Amino acid sequence: MGTGTGTGTGTGTGTDMKNNSVRLSISCCFIIGCLSSTVSAEPREQGARSIAITPRITLTETWSDNVALSSGQNGKESGLITELAPGIRVDAKTTRLKAYFDYAVRGQFYSTSSGDSRTQNSLNTFGTLEAVTNWLFLDFSGMIAQQAISAFGPQSPSGSNINNNSTETSTYRLSPYIRGQIARIVDYSLRYTWSTTQANASAGSNTELSDWAGQLRGSTPFQNLKWSVDATQQTSTFSQGRTSDAERLYAMVTYTVVPQFRISLSGGTESNNYASLNMETHPTHGYGFDWTPTERTAISAFKETRFFGDGHRYSFNHRFPLSSISYSDTKNVSVLPNQFTTVGIGTVYDLFYPLYYQICAQNPQISSLYPDLDTCAKAGISQLPISSNALVTSDFLRSQATVQRNQQLAMAFQGSRNSLTVMFNRNQSQSLLAFAAVNDDFSQNNTTSIRQRGVTISLSHRFSGLTNLSVMASRQESTGAGSSDLKAKTAMYQANLSSPLGAKTTGSISVRHTEFDSSTNPYTENAIIGTVSVIF
């Protein structure tokens, strides 16, 4: 069977590049417009607003002994990869707008015959705008990242390598919503969410989502008993698949046993045509609890019977004096890859910012080195031997809705000079269709279930001054179950030494070794990377 690696290289040339540039321009203009309108509308009071704009430019020179990630010694081609990446980060904290915007465009130039010059975009943004005080709000987000087309094709150690199994994928989301009270008794909310996800590769399926969600909630004569009613409707359209609809109506009651502990019960119905051409209706019911035994600990669990079996969401968070641990386990229907959904891990910045912020807040001896907690958290992330915009786990493109179970465990330990981060992940995707979809791993490989699991360990040591040494080891395995059993493994080891070269200039040098093992496209790669970054 084929591996479904496709032909997209993520170069973003031709029509795809033009369309992607238009989408990116619209997104940038919208966000900058929000920032501009907010700035002009805000009163100039001390502490009323804070907007920080930080331009940067990064030059990276990479020597690789396998630029195109070719199999076998005869096909390997060594050479230099030069990357010039201007970027900008905007952090906005105003009365009406809370947002961040991080974008970079990377120009890549190759000394080898196997690579032509190309550009790649990188975007990570999220924000909330309060358009009408305490009533109308707008959430917006966007992400552009390099995405694996197939879970079983060659996985890239970086976005600089040439890989036919990698493509540039972008997701943009707009979500206006209202919330308020009826007669000061019942709280209401109504949200509409539109999102689009597009891949440059011809093998990828573009996805458009339209979602309505409404809720009513209130109290009862019993002080500790609360209730809510939720209704949702979603339409998912795949350019290389088919359109699916899902509707759900359910009620929930919550009883607070003690201030730190409450229990919940739910019941309702749902209808969808994920697994058939016609809408099918099923009953749902569930139960769970929320428990905060201490200010540093939060535990939540909810299990419910759904049309696909048992769904759930479990989470655990705890802060120690010098460390933090976070665990989540969810099982639900998804129409997007993990990193482009709210339940996915997302980027390195998304994963580790809460952990490092908590550590800085609990340790004055660490936070005193920086002007504020936000800067302290970002400094901790910058010490990792991987870009903050890099995706934590490698997922793959789909052309259908799937049942996904995502388990994630992240731990961070930080001292005055040393820090250790450990991340485990396990993701399982199961096809819902009784008939074949097109152009994804499920249909091309006759696979009904795909499981991915991995671990990433990073250790950093800060020498005197701001010089930092970090080492990272990661391993990920993808397996498929069905009429054809598939397996692919990726292991990467990287060491990085970084140091300031001036007041606003940082330099680093890294070494990397990557091994990819599969039955069709195994490869090994060694690389030396030098980077100089200037912040203006």
PDB file of N, CA, C and O in Angstrom, residues 104-158:
ATOM      1  N   ALA A 104       6.038  35.608  11.072  1.00  0.00           N
ATOM      2  CA  ALA A 104       7.346  35.677  10.414  1.00  0.00           C
ATOM      3  C   ALA A 104       7.216  35.063   9.029  1.00  0.00           C
ATOM      4  O   ALA A 104       6.450  34.111   8.815  1.00  0.00           O
ATOM      5  N   VAL A 105       7.944  35.619   8.074  1.00  0.00           N
ATOM      6  CA  VAL A 105       8.050  35.030   6.745  1.00  0.00           C
ATOM      7  C   VAL A 105       9.501  34.608   6.555  1.00  0.00           C
ATOM      8  O   VAL A 105      10.423  35.373   6.832  1.00  0.00           O
ATOM      9  N   ARG A 106       9.669  33.373   6.105  1.00  0.00           N
ATOM     10  CA  ARG A 106      11.008  32.803   6.010  1.00  0.00           C
ATOM     11  C   ARG A 106      11.379  32.574   4.552  1.00  0.00           C
ATOM     12  O   ARG A 106      10.726  31.791   3.851  1.00  0.00           O
ATOM     13  N   GLY A 107      12.425  33.266   4.112  1.00  0.00           N
ATOM     14  CA  GLY A 107      12.978  33.028   2.783  1.00  0.00           C
ATOM     15  C   GLY A 107      14.092  32.003   2.888  1.00  0.00           C
ATOM     16  O   GLY A 107      15.036  32.176   3.671  1.00  0.00           O
ATOM     17  N   GLN A 108      13.998  30.924   2.105  1.00  0.00           N
ATOM     18  CA  GLN A 108      14.945  29.814   2.198  1.00  0.00           C
ATOM     19  C   GLN A 108      15.666  29.634   0.867  1.00  0.00           C
ATOM     20  O   GLN A 108      15.040  29.598  -0.196  1.00  0.00           O
ATOM     21  N   PHE A 109      16.989  29.501   0.960  1.00  0.00           N
ATOM     22  CA  PHE A 109      17.837  29.404  -0.229  1.00  0.00           C
ATOM     23  C   PHE A 109      18.748  28.187  -0.077  1.00  0.00           C
ATOM     24  O   PHE A 109      19.368  27.991   0.976  1.00  0.00           O
ATOM     25  N   TYR A 110      18.843  27.372  -1.131  1.00  0.00           N
ATOM     26  CA  TYR A 110      19.540  26.087  -1.069  1.00  0.00           C
ATOM     27  C   TYR A 110      20.751  26.076  -1.997  1.00  0.00           C
ATOM     28  O   TYR A 110      20.686  26.585  -3.118  1.00  0.00           O
ATOM     29  N   SER A 111      21.820  25.465  -1.509  1.00  0.00           N
ATOM     30  CA  SER A 111      23.015  25.311  -2.343  1.00  0.00           C
ATOM     31  C   SER A 111      22.971  24.030  -3.156  1.00  0.00           C
ATOM     32  O   SER A 111      23.811  23.823  -4.026  1.00  0.00           O
ATOM     33  N   THR A 112      22.009  23.160  -2.898  1.00  0.00           N
ATOM     34  CA  THR A 112      21.917  21.870  -3.579  1.00  0.00           C
ATOM     35  C   THR A 112      21.005  21.967  -4.801  1.00  0.00           C
ATOM     36  O   THR A 112      20.158  22.855  -4.903  1.00  0.00           O
ATOM     37  N   SER A 113      21.151  21.023  -5.698  1.00  0.00           N
ATOM     38  CA  SER A 113      20.323  20.997  -6.907  1.00  0.00           C
ATOM     39  C   SER A 113      18.904  20.530  -6.616  1.00  0.00           C
ATOM     40  O   SER A 113      17.997  20.745  -7.420  1.00  0.00           O
ATOM     41  N   SER A 114      18.700  19.897  -5.468  1.00  0.00           N
ATOM     42  CA  SER A 114      17.379  19.358  -5.146  1.00  0.00           C
ATOM     43  C   SER A 114      16.439  20.406  -4.583  1.00  0.00           C
ATOM     44  O   SER A 114      15.259  20.133  -4.381  1.00  0.00           O
ATOM     45  N   GLY A 115      16.924  21.607  -4.313  1.00  0.00           N
ATOM     46  CA  GLY A 115      16.077  22.613  -3.699  1.00  0.00           C
ATOM     47  C   GLY A 115      16.100  23.943  -4.413  1.00  0.00           C
ATOM     48  O   GLY A 115      17.172  24.460  -4.762  1.00  0.00           O
ATOM     49  N   ASP A 116      14.926  24.522  -4.675  1.00  0.00           N
ATOM     50  CA  ASP A 116      14.810  25.858  -5.227  1.00  0.00           C
ATOM     51  C   ASP A 116      14.476  26.831  -4.099  1.00  0.00           C
ATOM     52  O   ASP A 116      13.960  26.444  -3.050  1.00  0.00           O
ATOM     53  N   SER A 117      14.755  28.095  -4.307  1.00  0.00           N
ATOM     54  CA  SER A 117      14.425  29.113  -3.309  1.00  0.00           C
ATOM     55  C   SER A 117      12.913  29.129  -3.089  1.00  0.00           C
ATOM     56  O   SER A 117      12.130  28.949  -4.026  1.00  0.00           O
ATOM     57  N   ARG A 118      12.496  29.345  -1.856  1.00  0.00           N
ATOM     58  CA  ARG A 118      11.075  29.350  -1.536  1.00  0.00           C
ATOM     59  C   ARG A 118      10.830  30.188  -0.286  1.00  0.00           C
ATOM     60  O   ARG A 118      11.775  30.612   0.392  1.00  0.00           O
ATOM     61  N   THR A 119       9.569  30.435   0.011  1.00  0.00           N
ATOM     62  CA  THR A 119       9.196  31.156   1.224  1.00  0.00           C
ATOM     63  C   THR A 119       8.180  30.338   2.010  1.00  0.00           C
ATOM     64  O   THR A 119       7.399  29.561   1.441  1.00  0.00           O
ATOM     65  N   GLN A 120       8.209  30.510   3.327  1.00  0.00           N
ATOM     66  CA  GLN A 120       7.242  29.885   4.215  1.00  0.00           C
ATOM     67  C   GLN A 120       6.724  30.934   5.200  1.00  0.00           C
ATOM     68  O   GLN A 120       7.476  31.829   5.611  1.00  0.00           O
ATOM     69  N   ASN A 121       5.462  30.809   5.559  1.00  0.00           N
ATOM     70  CA  ASN A 121       4.853  31.698   6.539  1.00  0.00           C
ATOM     71  C   ASN A 121       4.714  30.989   7.871  1.00  0.00           C
ATOM     72  O   ASN A 121       4.519  29.777   7.935  1.00  0.00           O
ATOM     73  N   SER A 122       4.790  31.771   8.939  1.00  0.00           N
ATOM     74  CA  SER A 122       4.587  31.249  10.288  1.00  0.00           C
ATOM     75  C   SER A 122       3.754  32.257  11.061  1.00  0.00           C
ATOM     76  O   SER A 122       4.126  33.433  11.169  1.00  0.00           O
ATOM     77  N   LEU A 123       2.621  31.813  11.572  1.00  0.00           N
ATOM     78  CA  LEU A 123       1.705  32.712  12.275  1.00  0.00           C
ATOM     79  C   LEU A 123       1.112  32.022  13.484  1.00  0.00           C
ATOM     80  O   LEU A 123       0.751  30.846  13.427  1.00  0.00           O
ATOM     81  N   ASN A 124       1.015  32.764  14.577  1.00  0.00           N
ATOM     82  CA  ASN A 124       0.312  32.302  15.771  1.00  0.00           C
ATOM     83  C   ASN A 124      -0.318  33.524  16.423  1.00  0.00           C
ATOM     84  O   ASN A 124       0.387  34.412  16.905  1.00  0.00           O
ATOM     85  N   THR A 125      -1.635  33.586  16.404  1.00  0.00           N
ATOM     86  CA  THR A 125      -2.314  34.764  16.939  1.00  0.00           C
ATOM     87  C   THR A 125      -3.627  34.369  17.592  1.00  0.00           C
ATOM     88  O   THR A 125      -4.274  33.391  17.190  1.00  0.00           O
ATOM     89  N   PHE A 126      -4.002  35.127  18.609  1.00  0.00           N
ATOM     90  CA  PHE A 126      -5.280  34.927  19.287  1.00  0.00           C
ATOM     91  C   PHE A 126      -5.656  36.226  19.973  1.00  0.00           C
ATOM     92  O   PHE A 126      -4.793  36.963  20.473  1.00  0.00           O
ATOM     93  N   GLY A 127      -6.948  36.519  20.003  1.00  0.00           N
ATOM     94  CA  GLY A 127      -7.379  37.745  20.672  1.00  0.00           C
ATOM     95  C   GLY A 127      -8.861  37.753  20.965  1.00  0.00           C
ATOM     96  O   GLY A 127      -9.646  37.002  20.381  1.00  0.00           O
ATOM     97  N   THR A 128      -9.256  38.635  21.905  1.00  0.00           N
ATOM     98  CA  THR A 128     -10.653  38.871  22.244  1.00  0.00           C
ATOM     99  C   THR A 128     -10.897  40.371  22.267  1.00  0.00           C
ATOM    100  O   THR A 128     -10.187  41.109  22.961  1.00  0.00           O
ATOM    101  N   LEU A 129     -11.891  40.816  21.515  1.00  0.00           N
ATOM    102  CA  LEU A 129     -12.259  42.219  21.438  1.00  0.00           C
ATOM    103  C   LEU A 129     -13.644  42.412  22.052  1.00  0.00           C
ATOM    104  O   LEU A 129     -14.594  41.724  21.669  1.00  0.00           O
ATOM    105  N   GLU A 130     -13.752  43.325  23.012  1.00  0.00           N
ATOM    106  CA  GLU A 130     -15.043  43.662  23.609  1.00  0.00           C
ATOM    107  C   GLU A 130     -15.635  44.823  22.815  1.00  0.00           C
ATOM    108  O   GLU A 130     -15.330  45.993  23.058  1.00  0.00           O
ATOM    109  N   ALA A 131     -16.498  44.503  21.840  1.00  0.00           N
ATOM    110  CA  ALA A 131     -17.032  45.520  20.944  1.00  0.00           C
ATOM    111  C   ALA A 131     -18.078  46.400  21.615  1.00  0.00           C
ATOM    112  O   ALA A 131     -18.101  47.612  21.425  1.00  0.00           O
ATOM    113  N   VAL A 132     -18.971  45.803  22.386  1.00  0.00           N
ATOM    114  CA  VAL A 132     -19.981  46.529  23.155  1.00  0.00           C
ATOM    115  C   VAL A 132     -19.825  46.103  24.612  1.00  0.00           C
ATOM    116  O   VAL A 132     -19.828  44.900  24.915  1.00  0.00           O
ATOM    117  N   THR A 133     -19.685  47.048  25.503  1.00  0.00           N
ATOM    118  CA  THR A 133     -19.360  46.768  26.896  1.00  0.00           C
ATOM    119  C   THR A 133     -20.292  45.727  27.502  1.00  0.00           C
ATOM    120  O   THR A 133     -21.529  45.872  27.473  1.00  0.00           O
ATOM    121  N   ASN A 134     -19.678  44.650  27.993  1.00  0.00           N
ATOM    122  CA  ASN A 134     -20.377  43.579  28.718  1.00  0.00           C
ATOM    123  C   ASN A 134     -21.486  42.911  27.911  1.00  0.00           C
ATOM    124  O   ASN A 134     -22.399  42.294  28.494  1.00  0.00           O
ATOM    125  N   TRP A 135     -21.423  42.992  26.549  1.00  0.00           N
ATOM    126  CA  TRP A 135     -22.482  42.332  25.772  1.00  0.00           C
ATOM    127  C   TRP A 135     -21.975  41.681  24.485  1.00  0.00           C
ATOM    128  O   TRP A 135     -22.162  40.489  24.296  1.00  0.00           O
ATOM    129  N   LEU A 136     -21.325  42.433  23.604  1.00  0.00           N
ATOM    130  CA  LEU A 136     -20.884  41.899  22.314  1.00  0.00           C
ATOM    131  C   LEU A 136     -19.368  41.755  22.304  1.00  0.00           C
ATOM    132  O   LEU A 136     -18.640  42.707  22.587  1.00  0.00           O
ATOM    133  N   PHE A 137     -18.896  40.562  21.943  1.00  0.00           N
ATOM    134  CA  PHE A 137     -17.475  40.252  21.943  1.00  0.00           C
ATOM    135  C   PHE A 137     -17.103  39.590  20.613  1.00  0.00           C
ATOM    136  O   PHE A 137     -17.962  39.060  19.902  1.00  0.00           O
ATOM    137  N   LEU A 138     -15.803  39.608  20.310  1.00  0.00           N
ATOM    138  CA  LEU A 138     -15.293  38.946  19.117  1.00  0.00           C
ATOM    139  C   LEU A 138     -13.977  38.261  19.456  1.00  0.00           C
ATOM    140  O   LEU A 138     -13.010  38.898  19.858  1.00  0.00           O
ATOM    141  N   ASP A 139     -13.944  36.949  19.281  1.00  0.00           N
ATOM    142  CA  ASP A 139     -12.710  36.180  19.383  1.00  0.00           C
ATOM    143  C   ASP A 139     -12.161  35.949  17.979  1.00  0.00           C
ATOM    144  O   ASP A 139     -12.929  35.707  17.038  1.00  0.00           O
ATOM    145  N   PHE A 140     -10.858  36.017  17.833  1.00  0.00           N
ATOM    146  CA  PHE A 140     -10.239  35.718  16.543  1.00  0.00           C
ATOM    147  C   PHE A 140      -8.926  34.993  16.792  1.00  0.00           C
ATOM    148  O   PHE A 140      -8.261  35.190  17.813  1.00  0.00           O
ATOM    149  N   SER A 141      -8.563  34.136  15.876  1.00  0.00           N
ATOM    150  CA  SER A 141      -7.306  33.403  15.995  1.00  0.00           C
ATOM    151  C   SER A 141      -6.827  33.003  14.611  1.00  0.00           C
ATOM    152  O   SER A 141      -7.600  32.980  13.642  1.00  0.00           O
ATOM    153  N   GLY A 142      -5.562  32.696  14.518  1.00  0.00           N
ATOM    154  CA  GLY A 142      -4.981  32.261  13.260  1.00  0.00           C
ATOM    155  C   GLY A 142      -3.700  31.482  13.506  1.00  0.00           C
ATOM    156  O   GLY A 142      -2.973  31.753  14.464  1.00  0.00           O
ATOM    157  N   MET A 143      -3.446  30.514  12.665  1.00  0.00           N
ATOM    158  CA  MET A 143      -2.211  29.735  12.758  1.00  0.00           C
ATOM    159  C   MET A 143      -1.789  29.315  11.364  1.00  0.00           C
ATOM    160  O   MET A 143      -2.608  28.856  10.568  1.00  0.00           O
ATOM    161  N   ILE A 144      -0.510  29.505  11.063  1.00  0.00           N
ATOM    162  CA  ILE A 144       0.095  28.978   9.843  1.00  0.00           C
ATOM    163  C   ILE A 144       1.306  28.160  10.267  1.00  0.00           C
ATOM    164  O   ILE A 144       2.152  28.657  11.018  1.00  0.00           O
ATOM    165  N   ALA A 145       1.360  26.927   9.823  1.00  0.00           N
ATOM    166  CA  ALA A 145       2.449  26.041  10.242  1.00  0.00           C
ATOM    167  C   ALA A 145       2.672  24.991   9.164  1.00  0.00           C
ATOM    168  O   ALA A 145       1.818  24.754   8.307  1.00  0.00           O
ATOM    169  N   GLN A 146       3.838  24.364   9.208  1.00  0.00           N
ATOM    170  CA  GLN A 146       4.139  23.248   8.327  1.00  0.00           C
ATOM    171  C   GLN A 146       3.487  21.987   8.894  1.00  0.00           C
ATOM    172  O   GLN A 146       3.652  21.669  10.059  1.00  0.00           O
ATOM    173  N   GLN A 147       2.735  21.302   8.065  1.00  0.00           N
ATOM    174  CA  GLN A 147       1.903  20.183   8.483  1.00  0.00           C
ATOM    175  C   GLN A 147       2.278  18.924   7.708  1.00  0.00           C
ATOM    176  O   GLN A 147       2.472  18.976   6.490  1.00  0.00           O
ATOM    177  N   ALA A 148       2.398  17.798   8.399  1.00  0.00           N
ATOM    178  CA  ALA A 148       2.627  16.531   7.710  1.00  0.00           C
ATOM    179  C   ALA A 148       1.360  16.120   6.967  1.00  0.00           C
ATOM    180  O   ALA A 148       0.255  16.205   7.509  1.00  0.00           O
ATOM    181  N   ILE A 149       1.508  15.678   5.727  1.00  0.00           N
ATOM    182  CA  ILE A 149       0.359  15.225   4.940  1.00  0.00           C
ATOM    183  C   ILE A 149      -0.078  13.845   5.404  1.00  0.00           C
ATOM    184  O   ILE A 149      -1.259  13.580   5.597  1.00  0.00           O
ATOM    185  N   SER A 150       0.889  12.964   5.607  1.00  0.00           N
ATOM    186  CA  SER A 150       0.602  11.605   6.050  1.00  0.00           C
ATOM    187  C   SER A 150       1.349  11.316   7.343  1.00  0.00           C
ATOM    188  O   SER A 150       2.473  11.780   7.542  1.00  0.00           O
ATOM    189  N   ALA A 151       0.729  10.543   8.225  1.00  0.00           N
ATOM    190  CA  ALA A 151       1.383  10.142   9.473  1.00  0.00           C
ATOM    191  C   ALA A 151       2.492   9.142   9.226  1.00  0.00           C
ATOM    192  O   ALA A 151       3.353   8.939  10.096  1.00  0.00           O
ATOM    193  N   PHE A 152       2.506   8.512   8.037  1.00  0.00           N
ATOM    194  CA  PHE A 152       3.464   7.447   7.770  1.00  0.00           C
ATOM    195  C   PHE A 152       4.540   7.853   6.770  1.00  0.00           C
ATOM    196  O   PHE A 152       5.450   7.086   6.493  1.00  0.00           O
ATOM    197  N   GLY A 153       4.443   9.054   6.221  1.00  0.00           N
ATOM    198  CA  GLY A 153       5.493   9.563   5.355  1.00  0.00           C
ATOM    199  C   GLY A 153       6.618  10.172   6.163  1.00  0.00           C
ATOM    200  O   GLY A 153       6.530  10.308   7.394  1.00  0.00           O
ATOM    201  N   PRO A 154       7.723  10.573   5.528  1.00  0.00           N
ATOM    202  CA  PRO A 154       8.862  11.149   6.250  1.00  0.00           C
ATOM    203  C   PRO A 154       8.439  12.388   7.055  1.00  0.00           C
ATOM    204  O   PRO A 154       7.750  13.271   6.546  1.00  0.00           O
ATOM    205  N   GLN A 155       8.843  12.433   8.310  1.00  0.00           N
ATOM    206  CA  GLN A 155       8.557  13.569   9.180  1.00  0.00           C
ATOM    207  C   GLN A 155       9.764  14.498   9.193  1.00  0.00           C
ATOM    208  O   GLN A 155      10.905  14.054   9.316  1.00  0.00           O
ATOM    209  N   SER A 156       9.526  15.802   9.072  1.00  0.00           N
ATOM    210  CA  SER A 156      10.610  16.774   8.937  1.00  0.00           C
ATOM    211  C   SER A 156      11.209  17.146  10.285  1.00  0.00           C
ATOM    212  O   SER A 156      10.465  17.444  11.232  1.00  0.00           O
ATOM    213  N   PRO A 157      12.550  17.179  10.395  1.00  0.00           N
ATOM    214  CA  PRO A 157      13.172  17.681  11.622  1.00  0.00           C
ATOM    215  C   PRO A 157      13.046  19.184  11.755  1.00  0.00           C
ATOM    216  O   PRO A 157      13.126  19.741  12.836  1.00  0.00           O
ATOM    217  N   SER A 158      12.863  19.893  10.623  1.00  0.00           N
ATOM    218  CA  SER A 158      12.646  21.337  10.636  1.00  0.00           C
ATOM    219  C   SER A 158      11.945  21.728   9.353  1.00  0.00           C
ATOM    220  O   SER A 158      11.876  20.948   8.399  1.00  0.00           O
TER     221      SER A 158
END
